GROMACS .gro file of C-alpha atoms in nm:
model
  350
    1UNK     CA    1  -6.421 -18.346  -7.548
    2UNK     CA    2  -6.747 -18.277  -7.813
    3UNK     CA    3  -6.781 -18.594  -8.075
    4UNK     CA    4  -6.646 -18.251  -8.304
    5UNK     CA    5  -6.294 -18.296  -8.116
    6UNK     CA    6  -6.287 -18.649  -8.202
    7UNK     CA    7  -6.351 -18.613  -8.539
    8UNK     CA    8  -6.050 -18.317  -8.558
    9UNK     CA    9  -5.829 -18.573  -8.391
   10UNK     CA   10  -5.944 -18.837  -8.568
   11UNK     CA   11  -5.899 -18.748  -8.956
   12UNK     CA   12  -5.511 -18.582  -8.832
   13UNK     CA   13  -5.484 -18.941  -8.743
   14UNK     CA   14  -5.600 -19.140  -9.003
   15UNK     CA   15  -5.580 -18.888  -9.317
   16UNK     CA   16  -5.321 -18.592  -9.237
   17UNK     CA   17  -5.045 -18.857  -9.268
   18UNK     CA   18  -4.968 -19.204  -9.448
   19UNK     CA   19  -5.084 -19.487  -9.206
   20UNK     CA   20  -4.897 -19.819  -9.125
   21UNK     CA   21  -4.919 -20.057  -9.427
   22UNK     CA   22  -5.076 -19.773  -9.656
   23UNK     CA   23  -4.725 -19.642  -9.770
   24UNK     CA   24  -4.566 -19.928  -9.957
   25UNK     CA   25  -4.757 -20.210 -10.137
   26UNK     CA   26  -4.400 -20.358 -10.098
   27UNK     CA   27  -4.447 -20.366  -9.738
   28UNK     CA   28  -4.663 -20.626  -9.745
   29UNK     CA   29  -4.830 -20.478  -9.395
   30UNK     CA   30  -5.146 -20.359  -9.262
   31UNK     CA   31  -5.295 -20.240  -8.989
   32UNK     CA   32  -5.600 -20.298  -8.729
   33UNK     CA   33  -5.809 -20.085  -8.901
   34UNK     CA   34  -5.760 -20.190  -9.253
   35UNK     CA   35  -5.815 -20.532  -9.128
   36UNK     CA   36  -6.145 -20.428  -8.983
   37UNK     CA   37  -6.252 -20.240  -9.240
   38UNK     CA   38  -6.183 -20.616  -9.502
   39UNK     CA   39  -6.368 -20.777  -9.260
   40UNK     CA   40  -6.649 -20.499  -9.338
   41UNK     CA   41  -6.626 -20.528  -9.681
   42UNK     CA   42  -6.604 -20.919  -9.741
   43UNK     CA   43  -6.930 -20.919  -9.482
   44UNK     CA   44  -7.055 -20.670  -9.714
   45UNK     CA   45  -7.011 -20.860 -10.014
   46UNK     CA   46  -7.063 -21.216  -9.894
   47UNK     CA   47  -7.422 -21.177  -9.768
   48UNK     CA   48  -7.667 -20.919  -9.886
   49UNK     CA   49  -7.850 -20.910  -9.575
   50UNK     CA   50  -7.553 -20.722  -9.390
   51UNK     CA   51  -7.542 -20.372  -9.379
   52UNK     CA   52  -7.348 -20.127  -9.127
   53UNK     CA   53  -7.507 -19.821  -8.939
   54UNK     CA   54  -7.399 -19.589  -8.709
   55UNK     CA   55  -7.324 -19.211  -8.658
   56UNK     CA   56  -7.096 -19.079  -8.962
   57UNK     CA   57  -7.025 -19.435  -9.094
   58UNK     CA   58  -7.078 -19.329  -9.458
   59UNK     CA   59  -6.997 -18.982  -9.662
   60UNK     CA   60  -6.679 -18.930  -9.356
   61UNK     CA   61  -6.581 -19.283  -9.323
   62UNK     CA   62  -6.647 -19.398  -8.948
   63UNK     CA   63  -6.555 -19.126  -8.664
   64UNK     CA   64  -6.211 -19.346  -8.635
   65UNK     CA   65  -6.185 -19.434  -9.039
   66UNK     CA   66  -6.275 -19.792  -9.029
   67UNK     CA   67  -6.545 -19.751  -9.289
   68UNK     CA   68  -6.368 -19.487  -9.551
   69UNK     CA   69  -6.457 -19.538  -9.937
   70UNK     CA   70  -6.726 -19.824  -9.803
   71UNK     CA   71  -7.028 -19.589  -9.906
   72UNK     CA   72  -6.880 -19.563 -10.252
   73UNK     CA   73  -6.856 -19.962 -10.286
   74UNK     CA   74  -7.185 -20.023 -10.169
   75UNK     CA   75  -7.420 -19.722 -10.151
   76UNK     CA   76  -7.624 -19.561  -9.867
   77UNK     CA   77  -7.869 -19.797  -9.836
   78UNK     CA   78  -7.551 -20.075  -9.698
   79UNK     CA   79  -7.366 -19.793  -9.526
   80UNK     CA   80  -7.645 -19.545  -9.338
   81UNK     CA   81  -7.554 -19.271  -9.139
   82UNK     CA   82  -7.809 -19.233  -8.831
   83UNK     CA   83  -7.905 -18.934  -8.621
   84UNK     CA   84  -7.685 -18.882  -8.324
   85UNK     CA   85  -7.934 -19.128  -8.077
   86UNK     CA   86  -7.799 -19.421  -8.001
   87UNK     CA   87  -8.088 -19.596  -7.823
   88UNK     CA   88  -8.255 -19.512  -8.174
   89UNK     CA   89  -7.995 -19.648  -8.375
   90UNK     CA   90  -7.923 -19.984  -8.186
   91UNK     CA   91  -8.314 -19.974  -8.139
   92UNK     CA   92  -8.339 -19.996  -8.556
   93UNK     CA   93  -8.074 -20.273  -8.545
   94UNK     CA   94  -8.257 -20.491  -8.338
   95UNK     CA   95  -8.581 -20.487  -8.511
   96UNK     CA   96  -8.364 -20.526  -8.839
   97UNK     CA   97  -8.210 -20.798  -8.657
   98UNK     CA   98  -8.553 -20.969  -8.576
   99UNK     CA   99  -8.704 -20.919  -8.919
  100UNK     CA  100  -8.394 -21.120  -9.043
  101UNK     CA  101  -8.123 -20.842  -9.174
  102UNK     CA  102  -7.783 -20.891  -9.017
  103UNK     CA  103  -7.682 -20.531  -8.902
  104UNK     CA  104  -7.401 -20.416  -8.840
  105UNK     CA  105  -7.449 -20.092  -8.580
  106UNK     CA  106  -7.126 -19.900  -8.504
  107UNK     CA  107  -7.143 -19.701  -8.166
  108UNK     CA  108  -6.870 -19.371  -8.122
  109UNK     CA  109  -6.751 -19.481  -7.810
  110UNK     CA  110  -6.829 -19.708  -7.497
  111UNK     CA  111  -6.915 -19.436  -7.331
  112UNK     CA  112  -7.187 -19.359  -7.536
  113UNK     CA  113  -7.312 -19.676  -7.557
  114UNK     CA  114  -7.510 -19.633  -7.223
  115UNK     CA  115  -7.754 -19.418  -7.399
  116UNK     CA  116  -7.820 -19.770  -7.576
  117UNK     CA  117  -7.787 -19.936  -7.246
  118UNK     CA  118  -8.200 -20.025  -7.237
  119UNK     CA  119  -8.216 -20.178  -7.585
  120UNK     CA  120  -7.881 -20.386  -7.555
  121UNK     CA  121  -7.989 -20.475  -7.180
  122UNK     CA  122  -8.381 -20.497  -7.206
  123UNK     CA  123  -8.419 -20.585  -7.550
  124UNK     CA  124  -8.109 -20.763  -7.736
  125UNK     CA  125  -8.029 -20.997  -7.444
  126UNK     CA  126  -8.325 -21.101  -7.317
  127UNK     CA  127  -8.583 -21.119  -7.636
  128UNK     CA  128  -8.497 -21.488  -7.741
  129UNK     CA  129  -8.557 -21.565  -7.321
  130UNK     CA  130  -8.876 -21.409  -7.319
  131UNK     CA  131  -8.979 -21.561  -7.670
  132UNK     CA  132  -8.930 -21.908  -7.553
  133UNK     CA  133  -8.669 -21.918  -7.814
  134UNK     CA  134  -8.880 -21.771  -8.096
  135UNK     CA  135  -8.685 -21.446  -8.123
  136UNK     CA  136  -8.340 -21.501  -8.222
  137UNK     CA  137  -8.150 -21.142  -8.228
  138UNK     CA  138  -7.847 -21.176  -8.466
  139UNK     CA  139  -7.700 -20.833  -8.444
  140UNK     CA  140  -7.320 -20.708  -8.404
  141UNK     CA  141  -7.201 -20.405  -8.214
  142UNK     CA  142  -6.924 -20.263  -8.284
  143UNK     CA  143  -6.736 -19.984  -8.057
  144UNK     CA  144  -6.438 -19.801  -7.955
  145UNK     CA  145  -6.325 -19.817  -7.582
  146UNK     CA  146  -6.039 -19.720  -7.393
  147UNK     CA  147  -5.842 -19.475  -7.249
  148UNK     CA  148  -5.460 -19.355  -7.389
  149UNK     CA  149  -5.544 -19.064  -7.655
  150UNK     CA  150  -5.622 -18.774  -7.428
  151UNK     CA  151  -5.949 -18.817  -7.508
  152UNK     CA  152  -6.078 -18.711  -7.200
  153UNK     CA  153  -6.337 -18.881  -6.926
  154UNK     CA  154  -6.651 -18.927  -7.179
  155UNK     CA  155  -6.439 -19.080  -7.426
  156UNK     CA  156  -6.189 -19.320  -7.271
  157UNK     CA  157  -6.353 -19.542  -7.061
  158UNK     CA  158  -6.310 -19.920  -7.094
  159UNK     CA  159  -6.711 -20.029  -6.971
  160UNK     CA  160  -6.656 -20.380  -7.169
  161UNK     CA  161  -6.692 -20.550  -6.808
  162UNK     CA  162  -7.064 -20.409  -6.771
  163UNK     CA  163  -7.153 -20.605  -7.068
  164UNK     CA  164  -6.973 -20.916  -6.986
  165UNK     CA  165  -7.175 -20.908  -6.679
  166UNK     CA  166  -7.527 -20.959  -6.896
  167UNK     CA  167  -7.618 -21.334  -6.984
  168UNK     CA  168  -7.696 -21.312  -7.336
  169UNK     CA  169  -7.466 -21.105  -7.495
  170UNK     CA  170  -7.115 -21.254  -7.657
  171UNK     CA  171  -6.846 -21.004  -7.564
  172UNK     CA  172  -6.522 -20.962  -7.782
  173UNK     CA  173  -6.220 -20.814  -7.738
  174UNK     CA  174  -5.988 -20.849  -8.066
  175UNK     CA  175  -5.609 -20.708  -7.950
  176UNK     CA  176  -5.445 -20.872  -8.263
  177UNK     CA  177  -5.446 -20.773  -8.647
  178UNK     CA  178  -5.573 -21.097  -8.711
  179UNK     CA  179  -5.865 -21.096  -8.485
  180UNK     CA  180  -6.013 -20.801  -8.573
  181UNK     CA  181  -5.971 -20.915  -8.935
  182UNK     CA  182  -6.168 -21.271  -8.837
  183UNK     CA  183  -6.364 -21.196  -8.554
  184UNK     CA  184  -6.663 -21.044  -8.785
  185UNK     CA  185  -6.765 -21.318  -8.998
  186UNK     CA  186  -6.853 -21.560  -8.695
  187UNK     CA  187  -6.987 -21.295  -8.525
  188UNK     CA  188  -7.237 -21.227  -8.787
  189UNK     CA  189  -7.289 -21.561  -8.800
  190UNK     CA  190  -7.388 -21.652  -8.456
  191UNK     CA  191  -7.763 -21.604  -8.342
  192UNK     CA  192  -7.730 -21.402  -8.059
  193UNK     CA  193  -7.610 -21.047  -8.024
  194UNK     CA  194  -7.222 -20.984  -8.032
  195UNK     CA  195  -7.051 -20.701  -7.898
  196UNK     CA  196  -6.691 -20.624  -8.019
  197UNK     CA  197  -6.492 -20.358  -7.839
  198UNK     CA  198  -6.209 -20.220  -8.031
  199UNK     CA  199  -5.941 -20.042  -7.820
  200UNK     CA  200  -5.879 -19.712  -7.966
  201UNK     CA  201  -5.477 -19.674  -7.920
  202UNK     CA  202  -5.500 -20.027  -8.188
  203UNK     CA  203  -5.622 -19.869  -8.479
  204UNK     CA  204  -5.266 -19.776  -8.618
  205UNK     CA  205  -5.115 -20.028  -8.513
  206UNK     CA  206  -4.948 -20.240  -8.807
  207UNK     CA  207  -4.785 -20.541  -8.877
  208UNK     CA  208  -4.802 -20.850  -9.097
  209UNK     CA  209  -5.143 -21.030  -9.150
  210UNK     CA  210  -5.107 -21.390  -9.216
  211UNK     CA  211  -5.298 -21.489  -9.511
  212UNK     CA  212  -5.359 -21.815  -9.378
  213UNK     CA  213  -5.479 -21.723  -9.013
  214UNK     CA  214  -5.837 -21.850  -8.956
  215UNK     CA  215  -6.032 -21.742  -8.648
  216UNK     CA  216  -6.049 -21.954  -8.335
  217UNK     CA  217  -6.386 -22.037  -8.229
  218UNK     CA  218  -6.523 -21.725  -8.054
  219UNK     CA  219  -6.472 -21.858  -7.686
  220UNK     CA  220  -6.153 -21.926  -7.693
  221UNK     CA  221  -5.859 -21.730  -7.500
  222UNK     CA  222  -5.507 -21.754  -7.715
  223UNK     CA  223  -5.199 -21.777  -7.518
  224UNK     CA  224  -4.985 -21.529  -7.669
  225UNK     CA  225  -4.633 -21.605  -7.518
  226UNK     CA  226  -4.580 -21.906  -7.356
  227UNK     CA  227  -4.408 -21.930  -7.030
  228UNK     CA  228  -4.315 -22.101  -6.688
  229UNK     CA  229  -4.281 -21.840  -6.384
  230UNK     CA  230  -4.639 -21.643  -6.409
  231UNK     CA  231  -4.949 -21.607  -6.566
  232UNK     CA  232  -5.026 -21.275  -6.726
  233UNK     CA  233  -5.391 -21.231  -6.829
  234UNK     CA  234  -5.510 -20.951  -7.060
  235UNK     CA  235  -5.732 -20.819  -7.380
  236UNK     CA  236  -5.759 -20.547  -7.572
  237UNK     CA  237  -5.553 -20.259  -7.578
  238UNK     CA  238  -5.335 -20.353  -7.263
  239UNK     CA  239  -5.201 -20.709  -7.491
  240UNK     CA  240  -4.946 -20.469  -7.628
  241UNK     CA  241  -4.781 -20.366  -7.330
  242UNK     CA  242  -4.827 -20.691  -7.127
  243UNK     CA  243  -4.613 -20.835  -7.426
  244UNK     CA  244  -4.389 -20.556  -7.359
  245UNK     CA  245  -4.373 -20.597  -6.986
  246UNK     CA  246  -4.315 -21.018  -7.094
  247UNK     CA  247  -3.981 -20.887  -7.252
  248UNK     CA  248  -3.868 -20.698  -6.989
  249UNK     CA  249  -3.900 -20.936  -6.760
  250UNK     CA  250  -3.750 -21.238  -6.981
  251UNK     CA  251  -3.452 -20.974  -6.991
  252UNK     CA  252  -3.447 -21.045  -6.611
  253UNK     CA  253  -3.477 -21.432  -6.583
  254UNK     CA  254  -3.873 -21.412  -6.550
  255UNK     CA  255  -4.043 -21.668  -6.781
  256UNK     CA  256  -4.408 -21.519  -6.828
  257UNK     CA  257  -4.689 -21.659  -7.015
  258UNK     CA  258  -4.890 -21.411  -7.181
  259UNK     CA  259  -5.318 -21.504  -7.224
  260UNK     CA  260  -5.501 -21.306  -7.423
  261UNK     CA  261  -5.880 -21.358  -7.349
  262UNK     CA  262  -6.042 -21.260  -7.659
  263UNK     CA  263  -6.370 -21.340  -7.536
  264UNK     CA  264  -6.452 -21.158  -7.243
  265UNK     CA  265  -6.832 -21.303  -7.198
  266UNK     CA  266  -6.779 -21.626  -7.218
  267UNK     CA  267  -6.459 -21.630  -7.024
  268UNK     CA  268  -6.267 -21.911  -7.122
  269UNK     CA  269  -6.175 -22.086  -6.808
  270UNK     CA  270  -5.997 -22.406  -6.949
  271UNK     CA  271  -5.704 -22.162  -7.098
  272UNK     CA  272  -5.743 -21.955  -6.784
  273UNK     CA  273  -5.681 -22.241  -6.551
  274UNK     CA  274  -5.413 -22.435  -6.767
  275UNK     CA  275  -5.192 -22.163  -6.752
  276UNK     CA  276  -5.191 -22.117  -6.374
  277UNK     CA  277  -5.159 -22.454  -6.340
  278UNK     CA  278  -4.799 -22.438  -6.549
  279UNK     CA  279  -4.696 -22.138  -6.412
  280UNK     CA  280  -4.862 -22.133  -5.968
  281UNK     CA  281  -4.856 -21.726  -6.030
  282UNK     CA  282  -5.121 -21.488  -6.189
  283UNK     CA  283  -5.132 -21.119  -6.257
  284UNK     CA  284  -5.431 -20.988  -6.423
  285UNK     CA  285  -5.369 -20.669  -6.664
  286UNK     CA  286  -5.768 -20.477  -6.744
  287UNK     CA  287  -5.746 -20.116  -6.776
  288UNK     CA  288  -6.133 -20.117  -6.607
  289UNK     CA  289  -6.117 -19.957  -6.297
  290UNK     CA  290  -6.011 -20.244  -6.021
  291UNK     CA  291  -6.351 -20.233  -5.822
  292UNK     CA  292  -6.648 -20.479  -5.983
  293UNK     CA  293  -6.379 -20.554  -6.305
  294UNK     CA  294  -6.328 -20.820  -6.509
  295UNK     CA  295  -6.041 -20.834  -6.331
  296UNK     CA  296  -6.184 -20.907  -5.977
  297UNK     CA  297  -6.376 -21.196  -6.172
  298UNK     CA  298  -6.101 -21.317  -6.305
  299UNK     CA  299  -5.920 -21.317  -5.956
  300UNK     CA  300  -6.235 -21.494  -5.812
  301UNK     CA  301  -6.240 -21.797  -6.082
  302UNK     CA  302  -5.867 -21.850  -6.059
  303UNK     CA  303  -5.933 -21.875  -5.691
  304UNK     CA  304  -6.244 -22.136  -5.727
  305UNK     CA  305  -6.068 -22.352  -5.977
  306UNK     CA  306  -5.699 -22.350  -5.945
  307UNK     CA  307  -5.670 -22.198  -5.580
  308UNK     CA  308  -5.401 -22.516  -5.463
  309UNK     CA  309  -5.198 -22.492  -5.777
  310UNK     CA  310  -5.107 -22.110  -5.667
  311UNK     CA  311  -4.774 -22.002  -5.471
  312UNK     CA  312  -4.857 -21.676  -5.430
  313UNK     CA  313  -5.198 -21.445  -5.420
  314UNK     CA  314  -5.321 -21.356  -5.740
  315UNK     CA  315  -5.245 -20.938  -5.805
  316UNK     CA  316  -5.424 -20.694  -6.062
  317UNK     CA  317  -5.324 -20.406  -6.263
  318UNK     CA  318  -5.604 -20.201  -6.306
  319UNK     CA  319  -5.643 -19.802  -6.375
  320UNK     CA  320  -5.624 -19.614  -6.086
  321UNK     CA  321  -6.045 -19.546  -5.980
  322UNK     CA  322  -6.066 -19.190  -6.112
  323UNK     CA  323  -6.292 -19.020  -6.427
  324UNK     CA  324  -5.989 -19.057  -6.719
  325UNK     CA  325  -5.777 -18.719  -6.705
  326UNK     CA  326  -5.719 -18.517  -6.974
  327UNK     CA  327  -5.376 -18.392  -6.927
  328UNK     CA  328  -5.139 -18.641  -7.097
  329UNK     CA  329  -4.925 -18.699  -6.781
  330UNK     CA  330  -5.218 -18.767  -6.572
  331UNK     CA  331  -5.354 -19.009  -6.828
  332UNK     CA  332  -5.066 -19.214  -6.814
  333UNK     CA  333  -5.049 -19.236  -6.395
  334UNK     CA  334  -5.418 -19.327  -6.411
  335UNK     CA  335  -5.370 -19.637  -6.668
  336UNK     CA  336  -5.176 -19.941  -6.651
  337UNK     CA  337  -4.824 -19.937  -6.787
  338UNK     CA  338  -4.527 -20.194  -6.857
  339UNK     CA  339  -4.361 -20.066  -6.479
  340UNK     CA  340  -4.683 -20.127  -6.311
  341UNK     CA  341  -4.718 -20.477  -6.450
  342UNK     CA  342  -4.339 -20.519  -6.431
  343UNK     CA  343  -4.351 -20.450  -6.033
  344UNK     CA  344  -4.640 -20.671  -5.974
  345UNK     CA  345  -4.455 -20.972  -6.141
  346UNK     CA  346  -4.196 -20.894  -5.913
  347UNK     CA  347  -4.429 -20.921  -5.620
  348UNK     CA  348  -4.552 -21.252  -5.704
  349UNK     CA  349  -4.239 -21.396  -5.807
  350UNK     CA  350  -4.082 -21.265  -5.528
   0.00000   0.00000   0.00000
């Protein structure tokens, strides 16, 4: 799957049809994509040090359509198309941050971010420590993660757990329209590098954006649905599936509490363990592979901090340990689905 294929598919999604939220102003709805765009627009208007850079973010409007129209509004000095070299433009973003700017770097997909892993790990995450506190790197890196859109193995993996392993980074996963709209501003205000992972299946999600909504602190998880029988702990693109599973469980008398992690580094241990103390059971839903996953880390922390509150072992629902397939049926079979979550909960509650 080439970048051109991704462009073509995204163009069909973002330009070939009317988007939810754009069809009628009377609907008062917005999409996840539009919420991200408005967050970018606010940041660019509010601070002249802010600029956006990445592949095709300018004239094309971003591979996933997030930056459509921003080049016309802010010009090529602040919406900067880059060559196809992740290491180069992430490195340029680090340099700009060190020089006092507030760069937002867009990487097309998390798989491609591995080409910039040296810059992210060995420079962005470590310079403050290695300089004895003299060199902060206030850099924001946005990238698309996750599967479910038939983009095959090189554009579909969930590798955010790898970055959550690295001290010196803050790692965020906005799963709602409100978080898409409101996480960017505090990320830009953070003196440390912040990575924001946007799940590709969420871009077209639409809904009401509460005008009174304001961001929670970046290190706080959110209870998206209260419950008493089991804690469903998830993040990003798995949140809609987890909420749908909770609806199915409610229909058969099982009350599931849904915890949206929001922040993957640091993890909000307090919200996670308090939920487990309320429900006494936990199922972790994570689109990454099971081995060495965030789901494994969360399970371990529950064991360390809430072991005696558990009435059943912690279950994990993760992707199959294969490269994500292209074929629709195989891709669906490899990913966590609502039925898998329901099955794990039924096992947990007996």
